[in-house]
Short mmCIF file of C-alpha atoms and ligand atoms in Angstrom, two decimals:
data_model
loop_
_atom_site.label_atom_id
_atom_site.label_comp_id
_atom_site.label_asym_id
_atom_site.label_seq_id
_atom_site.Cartn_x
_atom_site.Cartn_y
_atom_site.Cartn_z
CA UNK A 1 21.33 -81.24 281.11
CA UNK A 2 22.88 -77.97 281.50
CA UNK A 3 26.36 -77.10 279.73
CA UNK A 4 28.51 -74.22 280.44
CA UNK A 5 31.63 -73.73 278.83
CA UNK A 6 34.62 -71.12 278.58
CA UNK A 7 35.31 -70.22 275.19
CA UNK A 8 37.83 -67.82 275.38
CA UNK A 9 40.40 -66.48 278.02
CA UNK A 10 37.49 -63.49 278.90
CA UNK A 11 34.05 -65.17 278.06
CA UNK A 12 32.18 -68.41 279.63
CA UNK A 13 28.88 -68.90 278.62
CA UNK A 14 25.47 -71.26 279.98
CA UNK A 15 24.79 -72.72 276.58
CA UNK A 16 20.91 -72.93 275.22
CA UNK A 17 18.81 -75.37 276.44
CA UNK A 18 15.68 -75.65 273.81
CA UNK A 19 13.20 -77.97 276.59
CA UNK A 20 12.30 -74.72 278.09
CA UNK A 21 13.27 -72.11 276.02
CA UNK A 22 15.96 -71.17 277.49
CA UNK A 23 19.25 -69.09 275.72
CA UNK A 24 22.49 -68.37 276.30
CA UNK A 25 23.85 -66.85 278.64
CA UNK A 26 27.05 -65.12 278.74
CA UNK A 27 30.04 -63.41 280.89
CA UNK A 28 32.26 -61.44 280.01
CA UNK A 29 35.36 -60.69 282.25
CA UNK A 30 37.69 -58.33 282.34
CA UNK A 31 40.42 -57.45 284.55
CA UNK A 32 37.71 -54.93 286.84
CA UNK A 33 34.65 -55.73 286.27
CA UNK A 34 32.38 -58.70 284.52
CA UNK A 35 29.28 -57.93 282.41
CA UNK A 36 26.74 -60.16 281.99
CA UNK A 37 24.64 -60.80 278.48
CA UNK A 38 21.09 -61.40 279.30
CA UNK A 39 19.66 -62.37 282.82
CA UNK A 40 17.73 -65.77 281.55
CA UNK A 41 14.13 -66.79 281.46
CA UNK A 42 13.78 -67.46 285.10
CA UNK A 43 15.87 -67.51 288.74
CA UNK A 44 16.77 -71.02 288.17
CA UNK A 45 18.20 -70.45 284.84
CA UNK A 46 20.25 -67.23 285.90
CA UNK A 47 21.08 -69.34 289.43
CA UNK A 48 22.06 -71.98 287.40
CA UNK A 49 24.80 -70.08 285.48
CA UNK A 50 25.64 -67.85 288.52
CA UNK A 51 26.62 -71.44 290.81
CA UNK A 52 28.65 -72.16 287.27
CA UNK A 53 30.59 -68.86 287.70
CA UNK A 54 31.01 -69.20 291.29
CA UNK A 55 32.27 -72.40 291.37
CA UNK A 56 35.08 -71.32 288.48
CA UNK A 57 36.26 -69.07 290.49
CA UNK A 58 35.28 -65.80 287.86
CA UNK A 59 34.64 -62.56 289.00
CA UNK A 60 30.82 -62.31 289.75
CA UNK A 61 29.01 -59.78 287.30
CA UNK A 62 29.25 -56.16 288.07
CA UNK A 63 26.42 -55.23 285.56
CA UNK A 64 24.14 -56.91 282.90
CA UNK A 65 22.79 -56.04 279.48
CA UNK A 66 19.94 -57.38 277.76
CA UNK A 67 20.05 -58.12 274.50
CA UNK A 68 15.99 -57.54 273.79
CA UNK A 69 12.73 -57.68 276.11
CA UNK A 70 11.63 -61.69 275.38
CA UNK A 71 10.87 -63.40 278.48
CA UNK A 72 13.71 -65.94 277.83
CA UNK A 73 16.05 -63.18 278.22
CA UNK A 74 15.08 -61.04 280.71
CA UNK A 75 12.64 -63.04 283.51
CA UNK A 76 15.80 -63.67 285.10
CA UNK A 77 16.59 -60.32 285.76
CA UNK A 78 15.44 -60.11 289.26
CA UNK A 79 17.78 -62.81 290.45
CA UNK A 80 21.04 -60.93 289.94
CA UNK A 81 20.74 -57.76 291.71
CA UNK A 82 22.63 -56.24 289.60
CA UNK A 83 22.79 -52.58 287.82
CA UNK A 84 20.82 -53.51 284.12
CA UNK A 85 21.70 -51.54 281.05
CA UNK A 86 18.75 -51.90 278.16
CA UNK A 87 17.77 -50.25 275.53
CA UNK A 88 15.02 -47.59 275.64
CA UNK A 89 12.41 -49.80 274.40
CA UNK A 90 13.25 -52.84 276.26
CA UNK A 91 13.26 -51.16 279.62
CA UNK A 92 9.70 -49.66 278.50
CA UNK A 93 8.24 -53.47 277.97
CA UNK A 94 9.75 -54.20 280.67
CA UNK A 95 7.98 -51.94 282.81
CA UNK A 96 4.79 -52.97 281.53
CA UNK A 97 5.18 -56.31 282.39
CA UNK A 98 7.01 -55.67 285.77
CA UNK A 99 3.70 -53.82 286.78
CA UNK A 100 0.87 -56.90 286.03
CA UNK A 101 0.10 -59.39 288.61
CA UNK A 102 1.61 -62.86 286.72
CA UNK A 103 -0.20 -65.66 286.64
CA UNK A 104 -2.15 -68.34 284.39
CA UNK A 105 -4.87 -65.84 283.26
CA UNK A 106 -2.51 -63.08 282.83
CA UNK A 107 -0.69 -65.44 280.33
CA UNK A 108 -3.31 -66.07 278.93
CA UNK A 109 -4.45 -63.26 277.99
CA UNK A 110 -1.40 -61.65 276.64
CA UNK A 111 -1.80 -64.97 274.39
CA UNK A 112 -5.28 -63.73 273.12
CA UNK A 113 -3.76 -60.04 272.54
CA UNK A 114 -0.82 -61.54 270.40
CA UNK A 115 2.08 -60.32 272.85
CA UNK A 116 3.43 -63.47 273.58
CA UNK A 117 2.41 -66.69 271.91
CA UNK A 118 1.19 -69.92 272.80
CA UNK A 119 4.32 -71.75 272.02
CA UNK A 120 5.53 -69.05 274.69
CA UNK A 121 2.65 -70.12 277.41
CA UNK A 122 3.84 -73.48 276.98
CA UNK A 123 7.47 -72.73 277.12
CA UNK A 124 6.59 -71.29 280.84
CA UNK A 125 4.64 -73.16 282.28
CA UNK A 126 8.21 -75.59 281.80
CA UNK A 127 10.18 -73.72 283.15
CA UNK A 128 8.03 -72.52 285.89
CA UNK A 129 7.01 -75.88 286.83
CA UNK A 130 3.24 -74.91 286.23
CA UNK A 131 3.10 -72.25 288.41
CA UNK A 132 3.18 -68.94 286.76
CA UNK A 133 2.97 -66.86 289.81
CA UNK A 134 6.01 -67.27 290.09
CA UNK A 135 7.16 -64.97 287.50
CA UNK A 136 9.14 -61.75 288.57
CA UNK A 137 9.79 -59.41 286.06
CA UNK A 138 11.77 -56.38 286.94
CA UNK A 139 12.28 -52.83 285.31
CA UNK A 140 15.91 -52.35 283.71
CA UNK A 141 17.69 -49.01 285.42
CA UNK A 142 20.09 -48.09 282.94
CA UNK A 143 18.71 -46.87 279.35
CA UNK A 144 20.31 -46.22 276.33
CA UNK A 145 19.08 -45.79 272.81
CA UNK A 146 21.96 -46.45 269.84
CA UNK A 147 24.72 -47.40 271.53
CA UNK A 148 26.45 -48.29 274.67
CA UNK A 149 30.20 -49.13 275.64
CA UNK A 150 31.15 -50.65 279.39
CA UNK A 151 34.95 -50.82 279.61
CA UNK A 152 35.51 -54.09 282.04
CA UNK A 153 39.72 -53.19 282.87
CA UNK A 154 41.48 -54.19 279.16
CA UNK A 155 38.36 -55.28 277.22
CA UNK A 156 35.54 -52.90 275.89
CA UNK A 157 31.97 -54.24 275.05
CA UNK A 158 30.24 -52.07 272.40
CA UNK A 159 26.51 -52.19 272.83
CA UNK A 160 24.42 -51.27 269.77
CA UNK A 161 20.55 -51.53 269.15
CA UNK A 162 20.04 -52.94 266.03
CA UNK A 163 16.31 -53.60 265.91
CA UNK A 164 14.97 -56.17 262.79
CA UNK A 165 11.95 -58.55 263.02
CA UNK A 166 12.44 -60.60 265.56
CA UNK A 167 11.95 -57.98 268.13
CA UNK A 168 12.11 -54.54 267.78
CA UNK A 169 14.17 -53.23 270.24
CA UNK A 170 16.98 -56.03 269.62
CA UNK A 171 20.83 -55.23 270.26
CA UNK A 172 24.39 -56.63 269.85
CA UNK A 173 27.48 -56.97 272.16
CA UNK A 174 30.87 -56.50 270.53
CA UNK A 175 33.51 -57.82 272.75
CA UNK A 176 36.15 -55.53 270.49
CA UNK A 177 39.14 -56.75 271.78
CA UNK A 178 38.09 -60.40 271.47
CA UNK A 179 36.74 -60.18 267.99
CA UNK A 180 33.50 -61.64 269.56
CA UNK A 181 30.05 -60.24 268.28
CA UNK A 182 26.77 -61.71 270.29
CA UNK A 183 23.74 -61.00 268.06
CA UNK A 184 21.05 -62.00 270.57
CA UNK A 185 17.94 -63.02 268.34
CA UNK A 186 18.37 -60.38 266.13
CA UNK A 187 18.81 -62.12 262.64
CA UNK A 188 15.98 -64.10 263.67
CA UNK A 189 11.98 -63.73 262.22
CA UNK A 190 9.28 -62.41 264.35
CA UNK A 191 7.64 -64.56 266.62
CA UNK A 192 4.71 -62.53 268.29
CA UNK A 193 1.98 -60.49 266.77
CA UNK A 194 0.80 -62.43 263.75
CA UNK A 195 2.40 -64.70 260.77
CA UNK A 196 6.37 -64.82 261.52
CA UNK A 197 7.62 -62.99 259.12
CA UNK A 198 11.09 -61.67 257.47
CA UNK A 199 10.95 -57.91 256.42
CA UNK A 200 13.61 -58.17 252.80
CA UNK A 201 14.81 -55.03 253.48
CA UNK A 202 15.56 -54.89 257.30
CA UNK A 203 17.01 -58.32 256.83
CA UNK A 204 19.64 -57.52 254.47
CA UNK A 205 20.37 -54.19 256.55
CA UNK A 206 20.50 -56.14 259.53
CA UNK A 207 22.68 -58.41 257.83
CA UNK A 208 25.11 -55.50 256.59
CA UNK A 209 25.67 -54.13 260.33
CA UNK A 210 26.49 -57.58 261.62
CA UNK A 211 29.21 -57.91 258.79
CA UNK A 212 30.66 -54.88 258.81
CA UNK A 213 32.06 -55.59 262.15
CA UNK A 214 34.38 -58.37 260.89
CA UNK A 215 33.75 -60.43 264.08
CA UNK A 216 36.03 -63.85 264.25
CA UNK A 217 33.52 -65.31 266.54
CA UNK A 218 29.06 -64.95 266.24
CA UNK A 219 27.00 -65.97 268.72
CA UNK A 220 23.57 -66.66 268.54
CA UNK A 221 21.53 -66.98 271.64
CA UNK A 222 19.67 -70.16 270.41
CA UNK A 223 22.79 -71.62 268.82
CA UNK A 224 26.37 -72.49 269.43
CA UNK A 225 29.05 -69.93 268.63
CA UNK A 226 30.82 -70.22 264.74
CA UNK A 227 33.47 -69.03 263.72
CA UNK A 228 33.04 -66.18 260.74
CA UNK A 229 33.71 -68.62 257.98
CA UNK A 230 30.62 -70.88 259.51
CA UNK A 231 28.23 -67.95 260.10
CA UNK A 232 28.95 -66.83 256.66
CA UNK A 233 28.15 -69.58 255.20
CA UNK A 234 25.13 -70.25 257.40
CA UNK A 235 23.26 -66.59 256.51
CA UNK A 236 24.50 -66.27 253.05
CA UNK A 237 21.96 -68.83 252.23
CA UNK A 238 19.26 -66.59 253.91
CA UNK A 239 21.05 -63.44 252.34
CA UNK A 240 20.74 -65.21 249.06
CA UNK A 241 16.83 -65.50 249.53
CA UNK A 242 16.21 -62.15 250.46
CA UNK A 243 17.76 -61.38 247.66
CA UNK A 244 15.34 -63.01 245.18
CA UNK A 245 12.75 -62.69 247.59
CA UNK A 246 13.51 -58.49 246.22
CA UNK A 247 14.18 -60.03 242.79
CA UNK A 248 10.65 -61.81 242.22
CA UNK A 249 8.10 -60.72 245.05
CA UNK A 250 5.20 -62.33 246.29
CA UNK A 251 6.02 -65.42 243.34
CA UNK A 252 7.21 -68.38 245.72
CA UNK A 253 7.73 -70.97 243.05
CA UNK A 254 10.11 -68.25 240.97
CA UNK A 255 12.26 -67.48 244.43
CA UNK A 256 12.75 -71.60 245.10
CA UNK A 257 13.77 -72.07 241.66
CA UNK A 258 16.32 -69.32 241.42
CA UNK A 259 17.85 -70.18 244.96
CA UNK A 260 18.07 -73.61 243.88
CA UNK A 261 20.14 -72.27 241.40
CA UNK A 262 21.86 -70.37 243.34
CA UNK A 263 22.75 -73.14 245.87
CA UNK A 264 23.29 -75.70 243.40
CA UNK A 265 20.89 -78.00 244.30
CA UNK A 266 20.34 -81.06 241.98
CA UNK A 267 17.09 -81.92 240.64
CA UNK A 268 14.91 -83.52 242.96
CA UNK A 269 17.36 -82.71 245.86
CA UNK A 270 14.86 -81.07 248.82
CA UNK A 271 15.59 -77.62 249.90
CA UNK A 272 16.75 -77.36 253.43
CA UNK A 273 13.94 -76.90 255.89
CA UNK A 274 14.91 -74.27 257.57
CA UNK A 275 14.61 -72.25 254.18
CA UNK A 276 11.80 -73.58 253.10
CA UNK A 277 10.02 -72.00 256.22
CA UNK A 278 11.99 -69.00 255.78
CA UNK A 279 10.36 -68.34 252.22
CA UNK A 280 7.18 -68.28 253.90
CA UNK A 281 8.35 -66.03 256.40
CA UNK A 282 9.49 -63.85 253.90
CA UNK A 283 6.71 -64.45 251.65
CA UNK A 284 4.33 -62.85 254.86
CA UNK A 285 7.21 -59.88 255.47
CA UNK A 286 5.65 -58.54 251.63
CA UNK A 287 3.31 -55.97 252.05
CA UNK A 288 -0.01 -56.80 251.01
O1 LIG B 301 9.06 -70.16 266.20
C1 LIG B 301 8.95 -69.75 267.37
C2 LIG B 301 10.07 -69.50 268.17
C3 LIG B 301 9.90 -69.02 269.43
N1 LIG B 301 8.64 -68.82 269.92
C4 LIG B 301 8.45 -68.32 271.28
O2 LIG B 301 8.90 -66.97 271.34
C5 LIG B 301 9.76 -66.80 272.44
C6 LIG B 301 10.78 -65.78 272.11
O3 LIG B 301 11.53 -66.19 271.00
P1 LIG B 301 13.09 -66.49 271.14
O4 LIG B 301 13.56 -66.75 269.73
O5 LIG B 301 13.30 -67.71 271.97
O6 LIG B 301 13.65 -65.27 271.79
C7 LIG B 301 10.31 -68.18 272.73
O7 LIG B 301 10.63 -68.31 274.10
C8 LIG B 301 9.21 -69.11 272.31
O8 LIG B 301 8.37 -69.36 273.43
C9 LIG B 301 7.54 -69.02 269.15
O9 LIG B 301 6.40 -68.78 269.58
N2 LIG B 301 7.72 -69.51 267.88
#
C-alpha cells in the first residue's frame, strides 16, 4: 500500500515501498518552480506519486534530479518529461543502459557481468509484472559534476556529488532553507560488483560531509526521515565501527569486542543485526 505524505510546508514525499524495491520519492516546492528527487523504478511508481501531487493540488515538477544511476531511482525517468539534472557519471550509465534492448536475457546477463544483481532481477521482474520489456530507461540532459543549486522562488536546493560505496556517482539534496538534507543511498554499502562492502575511509569521509551540513531533518531513500538527534544516533553506531574497524583491521573478533564496549552491551546481549552484517561488509572493504 502506497503512502505519501507532506512533511513540511515545501516537501511531500511517496514513501519507500521495500516489495519491489522501490524508494522515496520526493518534491520539493517552491513558490516558482517544483523539483523533483529521483524519477522511481518504473512509470507506475513515478505515476503513482505524480496522481498524489496532482490530486493535492502542488505545483507539478518543473525539473528532476537523481540522486545516483540504480534502477530504483532512475527507470522512472521517462515518465515525467521533464528537464533531468545528474551527475556526470550517472547520466553516462544512464546512457549505456538507455541504448540496450531490455528484456529477460538482457537482465540476465548484466546479472552474470556483476552490474546489477540477482536480488535486483528479482526486484524487477515485481515491479514489472514479469515482463521486462517493458523497461524504458532514458539519458539524463542536464550534467553536472560537484555541485548543483536550482533556486525554486524562496527555497534553494544545493546539489552535491558525494560518491562512497554504495554507488559511485551518489549525490545529496540540501533543501537550505528547510534544514532538510536527502542523502539518497549514499551512506549505504555496495550492492553490485562483488562482496558488499564498506570502504573505512570513504565511510567516515562520507560521514563528515553529511554532518557538516547541520541538517534538522535526513532522509534516506529506503527509510523514513529522522530528525538529527535520531540520525545521529543511528550512524554513530556505524561511525563507531569504522572506527575500530581502522583501530584493529582485518581482526573481527577484536572490532565486536571493542564496539561492544563501546555500545555498552552486556554480556551475552546480541549485537544488533544490522551491525553484525556491517562488520562483514567492512571486514570485505579491507584491502587484501
Ligand atoms: O542488500 C542488497 C540491497 C539491494 N540490492 C539490490 O540493489 C538495488 C539497488 O540498491 P538500493 O539500495 O535499493 O539503491 C536494489 O534495488 C536491490 O535490487 C541488493 O542486491 N542487495
Amino acid at each position: 500500500m502506497s503512502e505519501f505524505e507532506r512533511i513540511s510546508e515545501h516537501i511531500y514525499v511517496m514513501h519507500a515501498e521495500h516489495d519491489t524495491d522501490r524508494p522515496m520519492l520526493a518534491a520539493v516546492v517552491g513558490h516558482s518552480r517544483t523539483l523533483l528527487i529521483d524519477g522511481g523504478n518504473s512509470a507506475a511508481h513515478a505515476a503513482a506519486f505524480r496522481e498524489y501531487l496532482e490530486k493535492e493540488g502542488v505545483r507539478p515538477p518543473d525539473v528532476m534530479v537523481l540522486t545516483h544511476h540504480h534502477w530504483d531511482h532512475s527507470f522512472g525517468l521517462a515518465e515525467w518529461s521533464l528537464p533531468t539534472i545528474a551527475q556526470k557519471k550517472t547520466a553516462e550509465i544512464l546512457r549505456g543502459f538507455a541504448e540496450l534492448k531490455w528484456n529477460a536475457d538482457t537482465v540476465e546477463r548484466l546479472v552474470a557481468e556483476g552490474t546489477i544483481s540477482g536480488r535486483t532481477q528479482n526486484d524487477m521482474l515485481a515491479e514489472y509484472e514479469g515482463d521486462l520489456t517493458r523497461i524504458r530507461v532514458e539519458e539524463p540532459n542536464i550534467v553536472f559534476e560537484r555541485f548543483i543549486d536550482v533556486h525554486l522562488g524562496g527555497l534553494t536546493c544545493e546539489i552535491r556529488y558525494v560518491g562512497g560505496d554504495h554507488a559511485e556517482d551518489s549525490c545529496v539534496v540540501y533543501v537550505k532553507e528547510e534544514g532538510t538534507l536527502f542523502l539518497g543511498d549514499a551512506l549505504a554499502q555496495s550492492v553490485y560488483g562483488g562482496p558488499m562492502k564498506y570502504t573505512t575511509g570513504k565511510f567516515l569521509a562520507l560521514l563528515d560531509t553529511v554532518f557538516a551540513y547541520g541538517a534538522n531533518v535526513l532522509v534516506e531513500s529506503h527509510g523514513r526521515p529522522m530528525s538529527r538527534e535520531e540520525f545521529y544516533g543511528d550512524v554513530r553506531r556505524y561511525e563507531l565501527l569504522a572506527r575500530q574497524v581502522l583501530r584493529h583491521g582485518r581482526n573481527p573478533e577484536a572490532v565486536e569486542h571493542d564496539l561492544r564496549a563501546e555500545l555498552g552491551l552486556a554480556e551475552g546481549e546480541a549485537l544488533p543485526e544490522d551491525l553484525a552484517e556491517a562488520i562483514q561488509y567492512f571486514m570485505n572493504g579491507l584491502d587484501k
